[in-house]
mmCIF file of N, CA and C in Angstrom:
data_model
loop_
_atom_site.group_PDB
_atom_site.id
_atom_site.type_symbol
_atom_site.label_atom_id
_atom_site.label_comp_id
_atom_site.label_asym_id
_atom_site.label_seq_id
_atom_site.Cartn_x
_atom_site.Cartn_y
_atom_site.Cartn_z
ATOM 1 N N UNK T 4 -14.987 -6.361 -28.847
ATOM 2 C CA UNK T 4 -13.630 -6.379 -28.380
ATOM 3 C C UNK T 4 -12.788 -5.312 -29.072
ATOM 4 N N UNK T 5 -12.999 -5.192 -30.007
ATOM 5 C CA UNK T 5 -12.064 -4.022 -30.921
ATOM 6 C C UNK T 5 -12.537 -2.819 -30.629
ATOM 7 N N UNK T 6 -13.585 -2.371 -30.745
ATOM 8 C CA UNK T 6 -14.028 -0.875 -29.697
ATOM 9 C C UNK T 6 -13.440 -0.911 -28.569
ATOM 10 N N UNK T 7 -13.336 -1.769 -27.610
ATOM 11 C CA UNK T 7 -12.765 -1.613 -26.166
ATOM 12 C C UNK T 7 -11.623 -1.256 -26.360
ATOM 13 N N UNK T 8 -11.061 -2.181 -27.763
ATOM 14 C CA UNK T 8 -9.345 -1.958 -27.795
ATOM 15 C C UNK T 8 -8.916 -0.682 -28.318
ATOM 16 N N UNK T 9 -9.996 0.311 -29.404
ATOM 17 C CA UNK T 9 -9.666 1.211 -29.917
ATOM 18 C C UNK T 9 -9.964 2.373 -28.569
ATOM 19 N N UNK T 10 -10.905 1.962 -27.761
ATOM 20 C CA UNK T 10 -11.052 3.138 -26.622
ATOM 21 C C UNK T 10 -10.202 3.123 -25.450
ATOM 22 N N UNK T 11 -9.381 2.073 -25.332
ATOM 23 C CA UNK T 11 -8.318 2.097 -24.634
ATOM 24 C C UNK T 11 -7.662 2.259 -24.847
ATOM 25 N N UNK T 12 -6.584 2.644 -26.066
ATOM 26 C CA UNK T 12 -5.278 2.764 -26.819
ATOM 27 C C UNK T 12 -5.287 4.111 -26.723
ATOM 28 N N UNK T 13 -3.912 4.546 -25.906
ATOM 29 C CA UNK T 13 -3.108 5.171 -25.900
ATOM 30 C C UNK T 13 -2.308 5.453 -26.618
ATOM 31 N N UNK T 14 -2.221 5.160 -27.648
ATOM 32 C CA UNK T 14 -0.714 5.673 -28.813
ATOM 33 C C UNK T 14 -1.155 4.981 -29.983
ATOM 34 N N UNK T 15 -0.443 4.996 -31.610
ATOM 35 C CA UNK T 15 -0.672 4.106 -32.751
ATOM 36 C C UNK T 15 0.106 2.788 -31.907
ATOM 37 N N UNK T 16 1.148 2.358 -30.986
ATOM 38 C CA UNK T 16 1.446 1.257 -30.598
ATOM 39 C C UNK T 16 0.477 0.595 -29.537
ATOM 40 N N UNK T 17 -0.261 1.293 -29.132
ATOM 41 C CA UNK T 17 -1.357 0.530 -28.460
ATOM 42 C C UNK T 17 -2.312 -0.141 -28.883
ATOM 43 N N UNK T 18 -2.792 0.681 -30.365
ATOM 44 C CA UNK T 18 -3.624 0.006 -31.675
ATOM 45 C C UNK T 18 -2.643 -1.157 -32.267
ATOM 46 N N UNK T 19 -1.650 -0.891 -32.420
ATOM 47 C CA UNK T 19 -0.772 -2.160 -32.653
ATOM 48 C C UNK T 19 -1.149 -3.616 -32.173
ATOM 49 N N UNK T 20 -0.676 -3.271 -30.910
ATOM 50 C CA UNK T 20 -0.718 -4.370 -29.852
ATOM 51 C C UNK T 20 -1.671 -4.768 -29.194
ATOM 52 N N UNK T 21 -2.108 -6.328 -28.563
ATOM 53 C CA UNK T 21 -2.945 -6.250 -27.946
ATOM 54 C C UNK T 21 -3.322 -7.706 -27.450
ATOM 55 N N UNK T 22 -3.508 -8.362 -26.745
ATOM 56 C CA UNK T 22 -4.059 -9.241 -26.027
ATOM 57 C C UNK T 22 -2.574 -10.303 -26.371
ATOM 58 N N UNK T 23 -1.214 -9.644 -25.943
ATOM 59 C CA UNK T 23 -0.026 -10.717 -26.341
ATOM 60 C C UNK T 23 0.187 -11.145 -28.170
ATOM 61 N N UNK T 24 -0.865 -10.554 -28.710
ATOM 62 C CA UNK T 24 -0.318 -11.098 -30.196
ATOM 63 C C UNK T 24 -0.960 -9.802 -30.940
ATOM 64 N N UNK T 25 -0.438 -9.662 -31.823
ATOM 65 C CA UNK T 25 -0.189 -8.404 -33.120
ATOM 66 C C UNK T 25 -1.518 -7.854 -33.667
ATOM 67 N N UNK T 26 -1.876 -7.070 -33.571
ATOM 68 C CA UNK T 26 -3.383 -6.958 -34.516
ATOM 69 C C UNK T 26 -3.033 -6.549 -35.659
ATOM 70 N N UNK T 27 -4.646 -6.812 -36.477
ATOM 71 C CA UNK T 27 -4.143 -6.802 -37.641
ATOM 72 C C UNK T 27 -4.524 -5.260 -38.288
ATOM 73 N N UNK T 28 -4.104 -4.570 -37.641
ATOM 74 C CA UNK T 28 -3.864 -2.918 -38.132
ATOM 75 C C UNK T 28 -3.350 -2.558 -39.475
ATOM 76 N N UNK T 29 -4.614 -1.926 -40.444
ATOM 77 C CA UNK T 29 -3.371 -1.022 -41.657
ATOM 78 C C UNK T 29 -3.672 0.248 -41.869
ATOM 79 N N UNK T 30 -2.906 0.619 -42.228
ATOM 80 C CA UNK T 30 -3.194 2.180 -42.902
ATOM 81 C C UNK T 30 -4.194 1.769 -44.278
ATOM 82 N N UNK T 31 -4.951 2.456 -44.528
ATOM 83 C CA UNK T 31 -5.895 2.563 -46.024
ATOM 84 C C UNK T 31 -4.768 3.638 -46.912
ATOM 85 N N UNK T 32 -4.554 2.794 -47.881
ATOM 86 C CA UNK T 32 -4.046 3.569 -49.224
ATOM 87 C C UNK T 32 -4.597 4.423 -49.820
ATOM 88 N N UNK T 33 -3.864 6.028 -49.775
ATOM 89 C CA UNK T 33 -4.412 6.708 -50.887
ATOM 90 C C UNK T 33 -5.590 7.524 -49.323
ATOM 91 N N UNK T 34 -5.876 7.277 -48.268
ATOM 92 C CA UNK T 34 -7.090 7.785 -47.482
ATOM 93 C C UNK T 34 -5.922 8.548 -46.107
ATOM 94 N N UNK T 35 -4.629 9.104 -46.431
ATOM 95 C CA UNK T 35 -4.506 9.696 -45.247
ATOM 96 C C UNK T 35 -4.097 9.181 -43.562
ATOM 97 N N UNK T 36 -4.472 9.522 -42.919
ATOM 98 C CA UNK T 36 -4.440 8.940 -41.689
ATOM 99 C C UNK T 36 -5.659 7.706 -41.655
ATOM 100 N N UNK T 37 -6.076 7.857 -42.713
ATOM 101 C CA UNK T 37 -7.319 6.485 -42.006
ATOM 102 C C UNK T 37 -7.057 5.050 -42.281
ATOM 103 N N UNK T 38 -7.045 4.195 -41.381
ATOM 104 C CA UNK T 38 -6.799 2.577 -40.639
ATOM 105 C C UNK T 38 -7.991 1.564 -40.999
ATOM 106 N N UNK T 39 -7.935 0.681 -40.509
ATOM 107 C CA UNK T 39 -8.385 -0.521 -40.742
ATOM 108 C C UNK T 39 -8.135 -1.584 -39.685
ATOM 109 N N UNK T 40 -9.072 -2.328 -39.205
ATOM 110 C CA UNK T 40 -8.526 -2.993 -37.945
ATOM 111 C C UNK T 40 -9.278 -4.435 -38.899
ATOM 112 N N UNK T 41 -9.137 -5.626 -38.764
ATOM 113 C CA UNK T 41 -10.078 -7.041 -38.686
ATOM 114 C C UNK T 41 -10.826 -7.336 -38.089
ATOM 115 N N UNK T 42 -11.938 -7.561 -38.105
ATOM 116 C CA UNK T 42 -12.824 -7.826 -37.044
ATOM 117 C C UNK T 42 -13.599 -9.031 -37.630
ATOM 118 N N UNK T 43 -14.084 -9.385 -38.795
ATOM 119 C CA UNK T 43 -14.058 -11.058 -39.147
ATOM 120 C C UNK T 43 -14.381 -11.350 -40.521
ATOM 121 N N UNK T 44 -14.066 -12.473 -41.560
ATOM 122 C CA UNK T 44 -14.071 -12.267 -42.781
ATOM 123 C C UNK T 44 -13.739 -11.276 -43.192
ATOM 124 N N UNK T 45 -14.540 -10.735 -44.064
ATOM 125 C CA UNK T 45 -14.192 -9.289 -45.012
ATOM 126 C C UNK T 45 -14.482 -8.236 -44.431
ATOM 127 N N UNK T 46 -14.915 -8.359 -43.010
ATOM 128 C CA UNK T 46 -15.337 -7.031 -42.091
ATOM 129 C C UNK T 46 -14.314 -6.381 -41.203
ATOM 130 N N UNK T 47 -14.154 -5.241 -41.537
ATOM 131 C CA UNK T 47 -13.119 -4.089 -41.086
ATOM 132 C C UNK T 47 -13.387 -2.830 -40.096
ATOM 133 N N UNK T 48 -12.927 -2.908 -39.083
ATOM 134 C CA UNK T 48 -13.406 -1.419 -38.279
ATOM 135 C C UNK T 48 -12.460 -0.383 -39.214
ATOM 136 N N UNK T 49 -13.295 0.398 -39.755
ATOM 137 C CA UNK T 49 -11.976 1.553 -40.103
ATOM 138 C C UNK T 49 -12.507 2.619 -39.404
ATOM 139 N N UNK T 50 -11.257 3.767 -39.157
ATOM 140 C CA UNK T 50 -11.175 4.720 -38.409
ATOM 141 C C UNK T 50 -10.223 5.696 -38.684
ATOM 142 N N UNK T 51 -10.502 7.047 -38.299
ATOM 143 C CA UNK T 51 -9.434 8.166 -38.494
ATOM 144 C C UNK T 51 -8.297 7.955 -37.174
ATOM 145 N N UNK T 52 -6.913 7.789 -37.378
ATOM 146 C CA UNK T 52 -6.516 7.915 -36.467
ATOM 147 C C UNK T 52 -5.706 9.765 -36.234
ATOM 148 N N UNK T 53 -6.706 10.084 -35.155
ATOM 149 C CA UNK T 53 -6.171 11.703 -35.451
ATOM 150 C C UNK T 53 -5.054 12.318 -34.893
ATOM 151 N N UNK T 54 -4.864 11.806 -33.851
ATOM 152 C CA UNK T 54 -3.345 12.100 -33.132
ATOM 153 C C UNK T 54 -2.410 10.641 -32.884
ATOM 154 N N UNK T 55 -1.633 10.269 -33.514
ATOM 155 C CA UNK T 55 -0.829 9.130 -32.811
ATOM 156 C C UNK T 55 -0.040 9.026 -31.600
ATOM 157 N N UNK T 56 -0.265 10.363 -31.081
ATOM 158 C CA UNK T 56 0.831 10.317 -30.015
ATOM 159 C C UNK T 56 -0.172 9.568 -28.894
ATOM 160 N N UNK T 57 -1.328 10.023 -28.906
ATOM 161 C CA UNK T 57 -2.362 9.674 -28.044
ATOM 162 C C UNK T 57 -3.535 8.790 -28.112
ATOM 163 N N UNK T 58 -3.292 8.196 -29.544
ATOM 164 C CA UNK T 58 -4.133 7.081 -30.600
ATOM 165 C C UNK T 58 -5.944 7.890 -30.295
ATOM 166 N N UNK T 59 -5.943 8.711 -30.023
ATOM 167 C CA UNK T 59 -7.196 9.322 -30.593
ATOM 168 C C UNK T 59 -7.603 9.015 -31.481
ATOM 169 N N UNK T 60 -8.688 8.729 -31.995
ATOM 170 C CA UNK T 60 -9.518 7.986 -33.345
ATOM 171 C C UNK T 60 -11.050 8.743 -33.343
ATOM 172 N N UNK T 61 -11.291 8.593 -34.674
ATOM 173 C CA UNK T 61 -12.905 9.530 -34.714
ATOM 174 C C UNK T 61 -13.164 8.527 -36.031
ATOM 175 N N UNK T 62 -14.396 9.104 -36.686
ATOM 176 C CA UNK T 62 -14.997 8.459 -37.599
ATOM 177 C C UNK T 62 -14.778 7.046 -38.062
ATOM 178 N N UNK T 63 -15.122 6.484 -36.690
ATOM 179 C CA UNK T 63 -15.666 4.828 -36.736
ATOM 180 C C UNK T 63 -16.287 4.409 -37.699
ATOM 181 N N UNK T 64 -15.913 3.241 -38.336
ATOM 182 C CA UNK T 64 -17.021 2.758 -39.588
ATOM 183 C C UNK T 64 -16.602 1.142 -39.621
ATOM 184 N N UNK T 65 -17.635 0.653 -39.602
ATOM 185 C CA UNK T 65 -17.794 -1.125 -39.698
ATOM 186 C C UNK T 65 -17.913 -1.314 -41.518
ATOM 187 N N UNK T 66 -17.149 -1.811 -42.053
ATOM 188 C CA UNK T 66 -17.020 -1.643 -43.423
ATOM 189 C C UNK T 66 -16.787 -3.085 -43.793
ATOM 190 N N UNK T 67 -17.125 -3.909 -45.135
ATOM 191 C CA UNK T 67 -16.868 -4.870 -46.021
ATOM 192 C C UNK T 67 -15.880 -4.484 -47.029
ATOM 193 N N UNK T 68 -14.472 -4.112 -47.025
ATOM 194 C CA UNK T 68 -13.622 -3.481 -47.723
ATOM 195 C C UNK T 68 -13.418 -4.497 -49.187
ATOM 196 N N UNK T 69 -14.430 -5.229 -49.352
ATOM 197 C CA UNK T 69 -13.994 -6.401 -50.463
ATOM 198 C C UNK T 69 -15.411 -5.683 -51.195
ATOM 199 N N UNK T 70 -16.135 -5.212 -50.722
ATOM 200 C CA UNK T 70 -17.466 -5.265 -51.878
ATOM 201 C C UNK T 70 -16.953 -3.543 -52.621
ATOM 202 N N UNK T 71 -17.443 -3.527 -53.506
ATOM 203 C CA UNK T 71 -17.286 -2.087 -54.189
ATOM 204 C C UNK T 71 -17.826 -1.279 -53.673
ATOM 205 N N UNK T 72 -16.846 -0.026 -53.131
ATOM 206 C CA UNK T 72 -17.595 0.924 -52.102
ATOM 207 C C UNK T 72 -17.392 0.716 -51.288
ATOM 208 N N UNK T 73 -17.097 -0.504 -50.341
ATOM 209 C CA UNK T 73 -16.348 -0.365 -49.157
ATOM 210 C C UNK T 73 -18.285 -0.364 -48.352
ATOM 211 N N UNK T 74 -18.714 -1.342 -48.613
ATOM 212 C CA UNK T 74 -20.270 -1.345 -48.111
ATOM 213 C C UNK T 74 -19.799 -1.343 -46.365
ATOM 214 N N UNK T 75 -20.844 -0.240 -45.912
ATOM 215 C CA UNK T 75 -20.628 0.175 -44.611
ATOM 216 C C UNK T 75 -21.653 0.336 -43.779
ATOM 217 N N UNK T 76 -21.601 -0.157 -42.651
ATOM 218 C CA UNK T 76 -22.556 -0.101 -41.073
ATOM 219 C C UNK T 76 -22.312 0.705 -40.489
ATOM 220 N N UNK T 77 -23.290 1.257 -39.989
ATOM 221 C CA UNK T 77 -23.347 2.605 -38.787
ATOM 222 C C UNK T 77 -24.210 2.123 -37.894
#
């Protein structure tokens, strides 16, 4: 569901929003343009968001942002 939502979003308010209630979108501290979406427990889609006007996103990563290192799926 969150890939569909990141490949359909049109703008950083489209990543915002989504199915009538708020997602849980952040910016990563200290990393620039790169985000963080919830996807369950300690598991995080993070992503570059490269243009906001057009919510373009690149370097997808399925990440555990709680373990040291940010343990990550490809």
């Amino acid at each position: 569901m969150n890939l569909t939502h990141l490949n359909a979003a049109r703008s950083l308010q489209d990543l915002q929003a989504g199915q009538g209630r708020q997602k849980s979108l952040k910016p990563l501290s200290g990393h620039g343009n790169r985000y963080s979406m919830e996807v369950n427990g300690n598991w995080r889609l993070t992503f570059t968001l490269d243009d906001p006007q057009t919510g373009l996103v690149s370097k997808i990563d399925l990440e555990d942002l709680h373990q040291p290192g940010g343990a990550k799926r490809h």
